[in-house]
Amino acid sequence: VTEMLLALNVPVMLVGRSHECDQPVEARKAAVLTRSPTVSGSSAQIDAAVGAGGAGAALARRLGTRVESCREAAERLEPMRVVCLEWLSSVYCAGHWIPDQVEAAGGRELLGEADQPARPIEADRIADAGPRLVVLARCGWGARETTQRGEKEGVRDALLGADDPPWVVAADADAHLSRPGPRLVGGVEW
């Protein structure tokens, strides 16, 4: 909600945030609260709550236009077979909104399910699914940490040993995939 609130560009007094709400940079100026109620909502709901005068609807339109541009560009391509992994030491396939992001970008998530939690899978299911792209998107980590952990856990080496190895990339999950808010659109564009 912190990111969405700041994206509305309305004058608000942000007095606190969770430890995870560190984007955009101006959010870091607020104190970190150790306990807070769960707050969520769409840009329109947050707009109404803070009296942003329609800024939420405008933000939703801008974000929707960006996603639609990605969908239109992807329609001209063959769908990419994708597996996104959210955890690596115990392998978890992606869930929640990540399969929707993959689809909007022109891919087809082979193991994860939209609107379902990430879930553990056996590592051999990855190769059996036959992906062309494996995205290492360790929840809560950036690309550098994810790459290092993928190497340490041997995930990348196991995938590259396949007969027809997929491309393996590490994502900055915090920036593009694991936190609900406007930056999820950047994940579709990524």
PDB file of C-alpha atoms in Angstrom:
ATOM      1  CA  VAL A   1       0.000   0.000   0.000  1.00  0.00           C
ATOM      2  CA  THR A   2       2.909   2.366   0.706  1.00  0.00           C
ATOM      3  CA  GLU A   3       4.087   2.169  -2.887  1.00  0.00           C
ATOM      4  CA  MET A   4       0.561   2.587  -4.257  1.00  0.00           C
ATOM      5  CA  LEU A   5      -0.075   5.560  -1.980  1.00  0.00           C
ATOM      6  CA  LEU A   6       3.085   7.306  -3.140  1.00  0.00           C
ATOM      7  CA  ALA A   7       2.317   6.469  -6.790  1.00  0.00           C
ATOM      8  CA  LEU A   8      -0.930   8.457  -6.508  1.00  0.00           C
ATOM      9  CA  ASN A   9       1.140  11.658  -6.114  1.00  0.00           C
ATOM     10  CA  VAL A  10      -1.164  13.153  -3.521  1.00  0.00           C
ATOM     11  CA  PRO A  11       0.078  15.067  -0.507  1.00  0.00           C
ATOM     12  CA  VAL A  12      -0.059  12.560   2.337  1.00  0.00           C
ATOM     13  CA  MET A  13       1.755  12.311   5.600  1.00  0.00           C
ATOM     14  CA  LEU A  14       3.419   8.909   5.557  1.00  0.00           C
ATOM     15  CA  VAL A  15       4.259   8.216   9.174  1.00  0.00           C
ATOM     16  CA  GLY A  16       5.277   4.581   8.977  1.00  0.00           C
ATOM     17  CA  ARG A  17       5.884   1.571   6.775  1.00  0.00           C
ATOM     18  CA  SER A  18       6.697  -2.112   7.081  1.00  0.00           C
ATOM     19  CA  HIS A  19      10.294  -3.241   6.695  1.00  0.00           C
ATOM     20  CA  GLU A  20       9.435  -4.498   3.203  1.00  0.00           C
ATOM     21  CA  CYS A  21       7.992  -1.184   1.995  1.00  0.00           C
ATOM     22  CA  ASP A  22      11.254   0.339   0.802  1.00  0.00           C
ATOM     23  CA  GLN A  23      10.226   1.449  -2.682  1.00  0.00           C
ATOM     24  CA  PRO A  24      10.083   4.026  -4.065  1.00  0.00           C
ATOM     25  CA  VAL A  25      13.077   5.594  -2.359  1.00  0.00           C
ATOM     26  CA  GLU A  26      11.007   8.308  -0.649  1.00  0.00           C
ATOM     27  CA  ALA A  27       9.222   5.583   1.330  1.00  0.00           C
ATOM     28  CA  ARG A  28      12.471   4.930   3.203  1.00  0.00           C
ATOM     29  CA  LYS A  29      12.072   8.276   4.982  1.00  0.00           C
ATOM     30  CA  ALA A  30       9.159   6.908   7.040  1.00  0.00           C
ATOM     31  CA  ALA A  31       9.760   5.037  10.273  1.00  0.00           C
ATOM     32  CA  VAL A  32       9.711   1.246  10.116  1.00  0.00           C
ATOM     33  CA  LEU A  33       6.819  -0.117  12.134  1.00  0.00           C
ATOM     34  CA  THR A  34       7.299  -3.472  13.779  1.00  0.00           C
ATOM     35  CA  ARG A  35       3.598  -4.258  13.955  1.00  0.00           C
ATOM     36  CA  SER A  36       0.841  -3.013  11.731  1.00  0.00           C
ATOM     37  CA  PRO A  37      -2.565  -4.166  10.568  1.00  0.00           C
ATOM     38  CA  THR A  38      -2.823  -5.753   7.160  1.00  0.00           C
ATOM     39  CA  VAL A  39      -3.883  -3.117   4.681  1.00  0.00           C
ATOM     40  CA  SER A  40      -4.432  -3.706   1.009  1.00  0.00           C
ATOM     41  CA  GLY A  41      -6.475  -2.388  -1.832  1.00  0.00           C
ATOM     42  CA  SER A  42      -6.622  -1.310  -5.407  1.00  0.00           C
ATOM     43  CA  SER A  43      -5.499   2.115  -6.529  1.00  0.00           C
ATOM     44  CA  ALA A  44      -9.175   3.161  -6.668  1.00  0.00           C
ATOM     45  CA  GLN A  45      -9.810   2.011  -3.093  1.00  0.00           C
ATOM     46  CA  ILE A  46      -6.720   3.790  -1.822  1.00  0.00           C
ATOM     47  CA  ASP A  47      -7.674   6.868  -3.855  1.00  0.00           C
ATOM     48  CA  ALA A  48     -11.084   6.927  -2.152  1.00  0.00           C
ATOM     49  CA  ALA A  49      -9.583   6.396   1.298  1.00  0.00           C
ATOM     50  CA  VAL A  50      -7.176   9.339   1.027  1.00  0.00           C
ATOM     51  CA  GLY A  51      -9.313  11.611  -1.139  1.00  0.00           C
ATOM     52  CA  ALA A  52      -6.959  11.603  -4.113  1.00  0.00           C
ATOM     53  CA  GLY A  53      -9.589  12.984  -6.489  1.00  0.00           C
ATOM     54  CA  GLY A  54      -9.448  10.282  -9.144  1.00  0.00           C
ATOM     55  CA  ALA A  55      -5.677   9.813  -9.184  1.00  0.00           C
ATOM     56  CA  GLY A  56      -6.188   6.083  -8.501  1.00  0.00           C
ATOM     57  CA  ALA A  57      -8.339   5.608 -11.596  1.00  0.00           C
ATOM     58  CA  ALA A  58      -5.791   7.519 -13.685  1.00  0.00           C
ATOM     59  CA  LEU A  59      -2.957   5.390 -12.298  1.00  0.00           C
ATOM     60  CA  ALA A  60      -4.911   2.193 -13.038  1.00  0.00           C
ATOM     61  CA  ARG A  61      -5.476   3.362 -16.625  1.00  0.00           C
ATOM     62  CA  ARG A  62      -1.771   4.158 -17.143  1.00  0.00           C
ATOM     63  CA  LEU A  63      -0.693   0.804 -15.727  1.00  0.00           C
ATOM     64  CA  GLY A  64      -3.348  -1.026 -17.750  1.00  0.00           C
ATOM     65  CA  THR A  65      -2.164   0.665 -20.942  1.00  0.00           C
ATOM     66  CA  ARG A  66       1.386  -0.522 -20.295  1.00  0.00           C
ATOM     67  CA  VAL A  67       0.250  -4.115 -19.715  1.00  0.00           C
ATOM     68  CA  GLU A  68      -1.935  -4.033 -22.826  1.00  0.00           C
ATOM     69  CA  SER A  69       1.044  -2.815 -24.879  1.00  0.00           C
ATOM     70  CA  CYS A  70       2.999  -5.855 -23.691  1.00  0.00           C
ATOM     71  CA  ARG A  71       0.116  -8.190 -24.548  1.00  0.00           C
ATOM     72  CA  GLU A  72      -0.174  -6.723 -28.054  1.00  0.00           C
ATOM     73  CA  ALA A  73       3.551  -7.064 -28.696  1.00  0.00           C
ATOM     74  CA  ALA A  74       3.518 -10.645 -27.377  1.00  0.00           C
ATOM     75  CA  GLU A  75       0.662 -11.666 -29.685  1.00  0.00           C
ATOM     76  CA  ARG A  76       3.093 -11.517 -32.604  1.00  0.00           C
ATOM     77  CA  LEU A  77       5.413 -14.077 -30.979  1.00  0.00           C
ATOM     78  CA  GLU A  78       5.288 -17.782 -30.260  1.00  0.00           C
ATOM     79  CA  PRO A  79       4.453 -18.193 -26.536  1.00  0.00           C
ATOM     80  CA  MET A  80       7.561 -18.859 -24.455  1.00  0.00           C
ATOM     81  CA  ARG A  81       7.410 -21.945 -22.205  1.00  0.00           C
ATOM     82  CA  VAL A  82       8.365 -20.602 -18.769  1.00  0.00           C
ATOM     83  CA  VAL A  83       8.924 -21.886 -15.255  1.00  0.00           C
ATOM     84  CA  CYS A  84       9.304 -19.298 -12.501  1.00  0.00           C
ATOM     85  CA  LEU A  85      10.782 -20.408  -9.198  1.00  0.00           C
ATOM     86  CA  GLU A  86      10.149 -18.392  -6.038  1.00  0.00           C
ATOM     87  CA  TRP A  87      12.279 -20.450  -3.640  1.00  0.00           C
ATOM     88  CA  LEU A  88      15.431 -22.356  -4.448  1.00  0.00           C
ATOM     89  CA  SER A  89      16.756 -24.369  -1.486  1.00  0.00           C
ATOM     90  CA  SER A  90      13.371 -26.080  -1.354  1.00  0.00           C
ATOM     91  CA  VAL A  91      12.129 -25.596  -4.895  1.00  0.00           C
ATOM     92  CA  TYR A  92       8.823 -23.707  -5.076  1.00  0.00           C
ATOM     93  CA  CYS A  93       7.091 -22.858  -8.329  1.00  0.00           C
ATOM     94  CA  ALA A  94       5.561 -19.405  -8.586  1.00  0.00           C
ATOM     95  CA  GLY A  95       1.993 -18.599  -7.733  1.00  0.00           C
ATOM     96  CA  HIS A  96      -0.223 -15.625  -6.931  1.00  0.00           C
ATOM     97  CA  TRP A  97       0.007 -13.073  -9.775  1.00  0.00           C
ATOM     98  CA  ILE A  98       3.307 -14.225 -11.332  1.00  0.00           C
ATOM     99  CA  PRO A  99       1.686 -16.650 -13.823  1.00  0.00           C
ATOM    100  CA  ASP A 100      -0.547 -13.761 -14.945  1.00  0.00           C
ATOM    101  CA  GLN A 101       2.530 -11.578 -15.426  1.00  0.00           C
ATOM    102  CA  VAL A 102       4.168 -14.315 -17.515  1.00  0.00           C
ATOM    103  CA  GLU A 103       1.033 -14.633 -19.654  1.00  0.00           C
ATOM    104  CA  ALA A 104       0.769 -10.874 -20.180  1.00  0.00           C
ATOM    105  CA  ALA A 105       4.394 -10.866 -21.350  1.00  0.00           C
ATOM    106  CA  GLY A 106       3.694 -13.601 -23.896  1.00  0.00           C
ATOM    107  CA  GLY A 107       4.756 -16.646 -21.939  1.00  0.00           C
ATOM    108  CA  ARG A 108       3.062 -19.710 -20.585  1.00  0.00           C
ATOM    109  CA  GLU A 109       3.866 -20.616 -16.986  1.00  0.00           C
ATOM    110  CA  LEU A 110       4.166 -24.400 -16.967  1.00  0.00           C
ATOM    111  CA  LEU A 111       4.106 -25.260 -13.259  1.00  0.00           C
ATOM    112  CA  GLY A 112       2.770 -22.297 -11.298  1.00  0.00           C
ATOM    113  CA  GLU A 113      -0.909 -21.472 -10.957  1.00  0.00           C
ATOM    114  CA  ALA A 114      -2.393 -17.970 -10.929  1.00  0.00           C
ATOM    115  CA  ASP A 115      -4.255 -16.971  -7.780  1.00  0.00           C
ATOM    116  CA  GLN A 116      -2.732 -19.874  -5.848  1.00  0.00           C
ATOM    117  CA  PRO A 117       0.142 -19.777  -3.379  1.00  0.00           C
ATOM    118  CA  ALA A 118       3.637 -20.729  -4.455  1.00  0.00           C
ATOM    119  CA  ARG A 119       4.052 -24.434  -3.761  1.00  0.00           C
ATOM    120  CA  PRO A 120       6.878 -26.918  -3.362  1.00  0.00           C
ATOM    121  CA  ILE A 121       7.723 -29.141  -6.307  1.00  0.00           C
ATOM    122  CA  GLU A 122      10.259 -31.834  -6.962  1.00  0.00           C
ATOM    123  CA  ALA A 123      13.237 -30.367  -8.827  1.00  0.00           C
ATOM    124  CA  ASP A 124      12.992 -32.961 -11.607  1.00  0.00           C
ATOM    125  CA  ARG A 125       9.546 -31.594 -12.554  1.00  0.00           C
ATOM    126  CA  ILE A 126      11.255 -28.484 -13.913  1.00  0.00           C
ATOM    127  CA  ALA A 127      13.159 -30.320 -16.647  1.00  0.00           C
ATOM    128  CA  ASP A 128      10.193 -32.660 -17.246  1.00  0.00           C
ATOM    129  CA  ALA A 129       7.989 -29.627 -18.033  1.00  0.00           C
ATOM    130  CA  GLY A 130      10.324 -28.670 -20.882  1.00  0.00           C
ATOM    131  CA  PRO A 131      10.679 -24.921 -20.313  1.00  0.00           C
ATOM    132  CA  ARG A 132      12.630 -22.717 -22.704  1.00  0.00           C
ATOM    133  CA  LEU A 133      13.105 -20.161 -19.921  1.00  0.00           C
ATOM    134  CA  VAL A 134      13.532 -20.623 -16.172  1.00  0.00           C
ATOM    135  CA  VAL A 135      13.245 -17.480 -14.089  1.00  0.00           C
ATOM    136  CA  LEU A 136      14.855 -17.645 -10.662  1.00  0.00           C
ATOM    137  CA  ALA A 137      12.739 -15.154  -8.730  1.00  0.00           C
ATOM    138  CA  ARG A 138      13.626 -15.769  -5.108  1.00  0.00           C
ATOM    139  CA  CYS A 139      10.966 -14.013  -3.083  1.00  0.00           C
ATOM    140  CA  GLY A 140      12.471 -11.089  -1.201  1.00  0.00           C
ATOM    141  CA  TRP A 141      15.801 -11.055  -3.023  1.00  0.00           C
ATOM    142  CA  GLY A 142      17.423  -9.110  -5.801  1.00  0.00           C
ATOM    143  CA  ALA A 143      19.020 -10.614  -8.900  1.00  0.00           C
ATOM    144  CA  ARG A 144      22.552 -10.769  -7.469  1.00  0.00           C
ATOM    145  CA  GLU A 145      21.522 -12.674  -4.337  1.00  0.00           C
ATOM    146  CA  THR A 146      19.287 -14.973  -6.380  1.00  0.00           C
ATOM    147  CA  THR A 147      22.103 -15.775  -8.811  1.00  0.00           C
ATOM    148  CA  GLN A 148      24.452 -16.572  -5.934  1.00  0.00           C
ATOM    149  CA  ARG A 149      21.883 -18.780  -4.206  1.00  0.00           C
ATOM    150  CA  GLY A 150      20.990 -20.536  -7.460  1.00  0.00           C
ATOM    151  CA  GLU A 151      24.648 -21.394  -7.955  1.00  0.00           C
ATOM    152  CA  LYS A 152      25.070 -22.518  -4.339  1.00  0.00           C
ATOM    153  CA  GLU A 153      21.964 -24.719  -4.421  1.00  0.00           C
ATOM    154  CA  GLY A 154      22.958 -26.215  -7.788  1.00  0.00           C
ATOM    155  CA  VAL A 155      19.636 -25.298  -9.395  1.00  0.00           C
ATOM    156  CA  ARG A 156      21.234 -23.623 -12.367  1.00  0.00           C
ATOM    157  CA  ASP A 157      23.733 -26.439 -12.986  1.00  0.00           C
ATOM    158  CA  ALA A 158      20.977 -29.070 -12.836  1.00  0.00           C
ATOM    159  CA  LEU A 159      18.957 -27.193 -15.439  1.00  0.00           C
ATOM    160  CA  LEU A 160      21.915 -26.594 -17.719  1.00  0.00           C
ATOM    161  CA  GLY A 161      22.672 -30.332 -17.691  1.00  0.00           C
ATOM    162  CA  ALA A 162      19.421 -31.119 -19.533  1.00  0.00           C
ATOM    163  CA  ASP A 163      19.460 -32.443 -23.126  1.00  0.00           C
ATOM    164  CA  ASP A 164      17.953 -29.171 -24.354  1.00  0.00           C
ATOM    165  CA  PRO A 165      18.814 -26.752 -21.550  1.00  0.00           C
ATOM    166  CA  PRO A 166      16.571 -23.746 -20.973  1.00  0.00           C
ATOM    167  CA  TRP A 167      17.758 -20.205 -20.592  1.00  0.00           C
ATOM    168  CA  VAL A 168      18.143 -19.496 -16.889  1.00  0.00           C
ATOM    169  CA  VAL A 169      17.859 -15.920 -15.642  1.00  0.00           C
ATOM    170  CA  ALA A 170      17.757 -14.404 -12.184  1.00  0.00           C
ATOM    171  CA  ALA A 171      15.156 -11.734 -11.597  1.00  0.00           C
ATOM    172  CA  ASP A 172      15.105  -8.932  -9.093  1.00  0.00           C
ATOM    173  CA  ALA A 173      11.955 -10.371  -7.546  1.00  0.00           C
ATOM    174  CA  ASP A 174      11.538  -7.497  -5.095  1.00  0.00           C
ATOM    175  CA  ALA A 175      11.561  -4.983  -7.917  1.00  0.00           C
ATOM    176  CA  HIS A 176       9.370  -6.821 -10.398  1.00  0.00           C
ATOM    177  CA  LEU A 177       7.552  -9.881  -9.109  1.00  0.00           C
ATOM    178  CA  SER A 178       7.014 -10.462  -5.413  1.00  0.00           C
ATOM    179  CA  ARG A 179       5.510  -7.253  -4.062  1.00  0.00           C
ATOM    180  CA  PRO A 180       1.998  -6.187  -5.039  1.00  0.00           C
ATOM    181  CA  GLY A 181       1.914  -2.659  -6.400  1.00  0.00           C
ATOM    182  CA  PRO A 182       2.617  -0.585  -9.496  1.00  0.00           C
ATOM    183  CA  ARG A 183       6.047  -2.166 -10.029  1.00  0.00           C
ATOM    184  CA  LEU A 184       4.404  -5.459 -11.026  1.00  0.00           C
ATOM    185  CA  VAL A 185       3.787  -3.831 -14.409  1.00  0.00           C
ATOM    186  CA  GLY A 186       7.557  -3.414 -14.681  1.00  0.00           C
ATOM    187  CA  GLY A 187       7.789  -7.186 -14.188  1.00  0.00           C
ATOM    188  CA  VAL A 188       5.580  -7.749 -17.230  1.00  0.00           C
ATOM    189  CA  GLU A 189       7.749  -5.345 -19.241  1.00  0.00           C
ATOM    190  CA  TRP A 190      10.974  -6.974 -17.976  1.00  0.00           C
TER     191      TRP A 190
END
